[in-house]
Amino acid sequence: MPFDLRLWMQRCRQRVPQLLPSSCALCGASGRQALCAGCHGHYFSKLPARCRQCAVTLSDAGADADRCGDCLALPPAFDATIAVADYLPPVDQLVLALKFGGRLALAPLFAQLQRDALLRRHAMSAPLPDWLTAVPLGPQRLRERGFNQALEVARPLARHLGLPLYPQLLQRLRDTRAQSSLRQDERQGNLREAFTVAQEFIDTVRGRHVGVVDDVLTTGATLNEVAATLKRFGAARVTNLVFARTPPRQAMQ
């Protein structure tokens, strides 16, 4: 097999940080962990009430409800979403560092925190998925970035949970414009019929509970289209496993 320099460099980026002394990804404190105890306690130990379907934080007035008004009014195709934290500073910098900075050593940290969030929900009777998959990138974006950040997180997450991972289950039928560049009313149309289930996995999907891994849920358009695709092929339930959830607009002001 010919030597693939890009693949070799990608693996080096993943392995070297595991062999050298580390520092906290948020505050820079030296240590062997990617996240120091202080930052973990400050940013990831608070557990606000969230909508069980889209994981948006609920106001104090709605904390006793289990779904937000948007999900009640227009239910999405997915059944549940589990998020670690809100997409706010400085947590958003972790996502950007992984996604655009190539800091693949953060992927195991994301996976560990997402595992903990999922198991907390499971302890409150939420069912575990039968197996995991990751939101796929389009071919052009994958070539540009060199890796799929959702898949980089899904691999260690599947190991932590002892669940099978099917990276090739979902396929993008076409490259789409970056969702972040579109208005909210354009996002759904941009993704319509953008995904399918690979032929060899059609029987695997039918009647099963699928866990879909991604980095951030913003409007939910991508994950909604993924879930609609999986349901069209017979999935019984779809749970999103995301690292961060964009909070309600008023929380960002």
Coordinates of C-alpha atoms in Angstrom, one line a residue:
M1 CA 0.0 0.0 0.0
P2 CA 1.5 3.4 -0.9
F3 CA 2.6 5.7 1.9
D4 CA -0.1 8.3 2.7
L5 CA 1.7 11.3 4.2
R6 CA -1.5 13.1 5.1
L7 CA -2.8 10.1 7.0
W8 CA 0.5 9.7 8.8
M9 CA 0.5 13.3 9.9
Q10 CA -3.0 13.1 11.1
R11 CA -2.2 10.1 13.2
C12 CA 0.9 11.9 14.6
R13 CA -1.3 14.8 15.6
Q14 CA -3.5 12.4 17.5
R15 CA -0.7 10.5 19.3
V16 CA 1.9 13.0 20.2
P17 CA -0.3 14.9 22.8
Q18 CA -0.9 11.7 24.5
L19 CA 2.8 11.1 25.0
L20 CA 3.8 14.5 26.2
P21 CA 2.9 16.5 29.3
S22 CA -0.5 18.2 28.8
S23 CA -2.1 21.4 29.8
C24 CA -5.7 22.3 30.4
A25 CA -7.4 23.1 27.1
L26 CA -9.3 26.0 28.7
C27 CA -7.1 27.8 31.2
G28 CA -3.6 26.4 30.2
A29 CA -2.8 25.0 33.7
S30 CA -0.1 22.4 33.4
G31 CA -1.0 18.8 34.1
R32 CA -1.6 15.4 32.6
Q33 CA -5.3 15.9 31.9
A34 CA -6.8 17.8 28.9
L35 CA -9.1 19.6 31.4
C36 CA -8.2 20.6 34.9
A37 CA -10.4 19.9 37.9
G38 CA -11.2 23.6 38.3
C39 CA -12.4 24.1 34.7
H40 CA -14.3 20.8 34.8
G41 CA -16.1 21.9 38.0
H42 CA -16.8 25.4 36.7
Y43 CA -18.0 24.7 33.2
F44 CA -19.2 21.1 33.1
S45 CA -20.6 20.2 36.5
K46 CA -23.6 22.4 36.3
L47 CA -26.6 20.5 35.0
P48 CA -29.3 22.9 33.9
A49 CA -32.8 21.6 33.0
R50 CA -32.9 20.8 29.3
C51 CA -35.5 19.9 26.7
R52 CA -35.2 16.1 26.4
Q53 CA -35.8 16.4 22.7
C54 CA -33.5 19.2 21.5
A55 CA -31.4 19.8 24.7
V56 CA -32.0 23.6 24.7
T57 CA -31.8 24.9 28.3
L58 CA -35.2 25.5 29.9
S59 CA -36.1 28.7 31.8
D60 CA -36.8 28.5 35.5
A61 CA -40.5 28.8 34.6
G62 CA -40.3 25.8 32.3
A63 CA -37.9 23.6 34.3
D64 CA -40.6 21.2 35.4
A65 CA -41.5 20.4 31.7
D66 CA -39.5 17.9 29.8
R67 CA -39.8 19.5 26.3
C68 CA -39.5 23.1 25.1
G69 CA -42.2 25.0 23.4
D70 CA -40.6 24.7 19.9
C71 CA -40.5 20.9 20.2
L72 CA -44.0 20.7 21.4
A73 CA -45.3 22.9 18.6
L74 CA -43.2 21.3 15.8
P75 CA -41.6 18.0 16.9
P76 CA -38.3 17.3 15.2
A77 CA -37.6 13.9 13.6
F78 CA -35.2 12.9 16.4
D79 CA -36.4 11.6 19.7
A80 CA -33.8 12.9 22.2
T81 CA -30.7 15.0 22.4
I82 CA -28.0 14.8 25.1
A83 CA -25.6 17.8 25.3
V84 CA -22.7 18.4 27.6
A85 CA -22.7 22.2 27.8
D86 CA -24.0 25.3 26.1
Y87 CA -22.1 26.7 23.1
L88 CA -20.9 29.8 25.0
P89 CA -17.4 31.2 25.8
P90 CA -15.0 29.6 26.6
V91 CA -16.5 26.2 25.8
D92 CA -17.1 27.2 22.2
Q93 CA -13.3 27.6 21.9
L94 CA -12.9 23.9 22.5
V95 CA -15.2 23.1 19.6
L96 CA -13.4 25.6 17.3
A97 CA -10.0 24.2 18.3
L98 CA -11.1 20.6 17.4
K99 CA -13.1 21.5 14.3
F100 CA -10.9 24.2 12.7
G101 CA -7.7 24.0 14.6
G102 CA -7.0 20.3 14.1
R103 CA -6.6 19.7 17.9
L104 CA -7.6 16.0 17.6
A105 CA -6.3 15.3 21.1
L106 CA -9.5 17.0 22.3
A107 CA -11.7 14.3 20.8
P108 CA -11.2 11.8 23.7
L109 CA -12.1 14.6 26.2
F110 CA -15.3 15.3 24.3
A111 CA -16.1 11.6 24.2
Q112 CA -15.5 11.3 28.0
L113 CA -17.8 14.2 28.8
Q114 CA -20.5 13.0 26.3
R115 CA -20.3 9.5 27.9
D116 CA -20.9 11.0 31.3
A117 CA -23.8 13.0 30.1
L118 CA -25.4 10.0 28.4
L119 CA -25.0 7.8 31.4
R120 CA -26.6 10.4 33.7
R121 CA -29.6 10.4 31.4
H122 CA -29.6 6.6 31.3
A123 CA -29.7 6.5 35.1
M124 CA -32.9 8.5 34.8
S125 CA -34.4 5.8 32.6
A126 CA -33.4 7.2 29.2
P127 CA -32.6 4.2 26.9
L128 CA -29.1 3.7 25.5
P129 CA -28.7 3.5 21.7
D130 CA -28.1 0.1 20.2
W131 CA -25.1 1.5 18.3
L132 CA -23.5 4.8 17.2
T133 CA -22.8 6.6 13.9
A134 CA -21.5 10.1 13.1
V135 CA -22.8 12.9 11.0
P136 CA -20.8 12.6 7.7
L137 CA -19.0 15.4 6.0
G138 CA -19.3 16.0 2.3
P139 CA -16.3 14.9 0.2
Q140 CA -15.1 18.4 -0.5
R141 CA -15.2 19.5 3.1
L142 CA -13.5 16.2 4.3
R143 CA -10.7 16.8 1.8
E144 CA -10.3 20.4 3.0
R145 CA -10.3 19.5 6.7
G146 CA -8.6 16.2 6.6
F147 CA -10.8 14.6 9.2
N148 CA -14.4 14.4 10.4
Q149 CA -14.6 15.9 13.9
A150 CA -17.8 14.0 14.7
L151 CA -16.3 10.7 13.8
E152 CA -13.1 11.5 15.8
V153 CA -15.3 11.9 18.9
A154 CA -17.6 8.9 18.0
R155 CA -14.7 6.4 18.0
P156 CA -13.6 6.9 21.7
L157 CA -17.2 7.4 22.7
A158 CA -18.3 4.0 21.3
R159 CA -15.3 2.4 23.1
H160 CA -16.3 4.1 26.4
L161 CA -19.9 2.8 26.1
G162 CA -19.1 -0.6 24.7
L163 CA -21.3 0.0 21.7
P164 CA -20.7 -0.8 18.0
L165 CA -19.8 2.1 15.7
Y166 CA -20.8 2.2 12.1
P167 CA -18.9 5.1 10.5
Q168 CA -20.1 4.3 6.9
L169 CA -23.8 3.9 7.7
L170 CA -24.8 7.5 6.7
Q171 CA -23.8 8.9 3.4
R172 CA -24.0 12.5 2.1
L173 CA -25.4 12.5 -1.4
R174 CA -24.1 15.9 -2.2
D175 CA -21.9 18.7 -0.8
T176 CA -24.0 21.4 1.0
R177 CA -23.2 24.9 1.8
A178 CA -21.9 25.5 5.4
Q179 CA -24.9 25.8 7.6
S180 CA -23.2 28.6 9.6
S181 CA -23.3 30.8 6.4
L182 CA -27.1 30.5 6.0
R183 CA -30.1 32.2 7.5
Q184 CA -32.2 30.0 9.7
D185 CA -35.0 29.8 7.0
E186 CA -32.4 28.6 4.4
R187 CA -30.9 25.8 6.5
Q188 CA -33.6 23.2 6.1
G189 CA -33.7 23.5 2.3
N190 CA -29.9 23.4 2.1
L191 CA -30.0 19.9 3.7
R192 CA -33.2 18.4 2.1
E193 CA -32.5 14.9 0.9
A194 CA -28.7 15.4 1.5
F195 CA -28.3 12.1 3.3
T196 CA -29.1 8.4 2.8
V197 CA -28.4 5.1 4.5
A198 CA -25.7 3.0 2.8
Q199 CA -27.2 -0.1 1.1
E200 CA -25.3 -2.6 3.2
F201 CA -26.8 -1.1 6.4
I202 CA -30.5 -0.9 5.5
D203 CA -31.3 -4.1 7.4
T204 CA -29.1 -2.9 10.3
V205 CA -31.1 0.3 10.8
R206 CA -34.6 -1.2 10.8
G207 CA -36.2 -1.3 14.2
R208 CA -33.1 -0.1 16.0
H209 CA -32.2 2.9 18.3
V210 CA -29.5 4.9 16.6
G211 CA -27.1 7.3 18.4
V212 CA -25.9 10.1 16.2
V213 CA -22.7 11.9 17.2
D214 CA -22.0 15.5 16.3
D215 CA -20.1 18.4 17.8
V216 CA -22.8 21.2 18.0
L217 CA -26.5 21.5 17.7
T218 CA -27.5 25.0 16.6
T219 CA -30.9 25.1 14.8
G220 CA -31.1 21.3 14.6
A221 CA -31.5 21.3 10.8
T222 CA -28.7 18.9 10.1
L223 CA -29.6 16.5 12.9
N224 CA -33.2 16.7 12.0
E225 CA -32.5 15.7 8.4
V226 CA -30.3 12.9 9.5
A227 CA -33.0 11.6 11.9
A228 CA -35.7 11.9 9.2
T229 CA -33.4 9.9 6.9
L230 CA -32.9 7.2 9.5
K231 CA -36.6 7.0 10.3
R232 CA -37.4 6.7 6.6
F233 CA -35.2 3.6 6.5
G234 CA -37.0 2.2 9.5
A235 CA -35.1 3.3 12.6
A236 CA -37.3 3.1 15.7
R237 CA -35.6 5.8 17.7
V238 CA -32.8 8.4 17.1
T239 CA -30.8 10.1 19.9
N240 CA -28.4 12.9 19.2
L241 CA -25.2 12.9 21.2
V242 CA -23.6 16.4 21.0
F243 CA -20.9 18.2 22.9
A244 CA -22.5 21.6 22.8
R245 CA -25.9 23.1 22.3
T246 CA -26.5 26.7 21.2
P247 CA -28.5 28.3 24.0
P248 CA -31.7 30.4 23.5
R249 CA -31.0 33.8 21.9
Q250 CA -31.8 35.7 25.0
A251 CA -29.1 33.8 26.9
M252 CA -26.5 34.9 24.3
Q253 CA -27.2 38.6 24.8

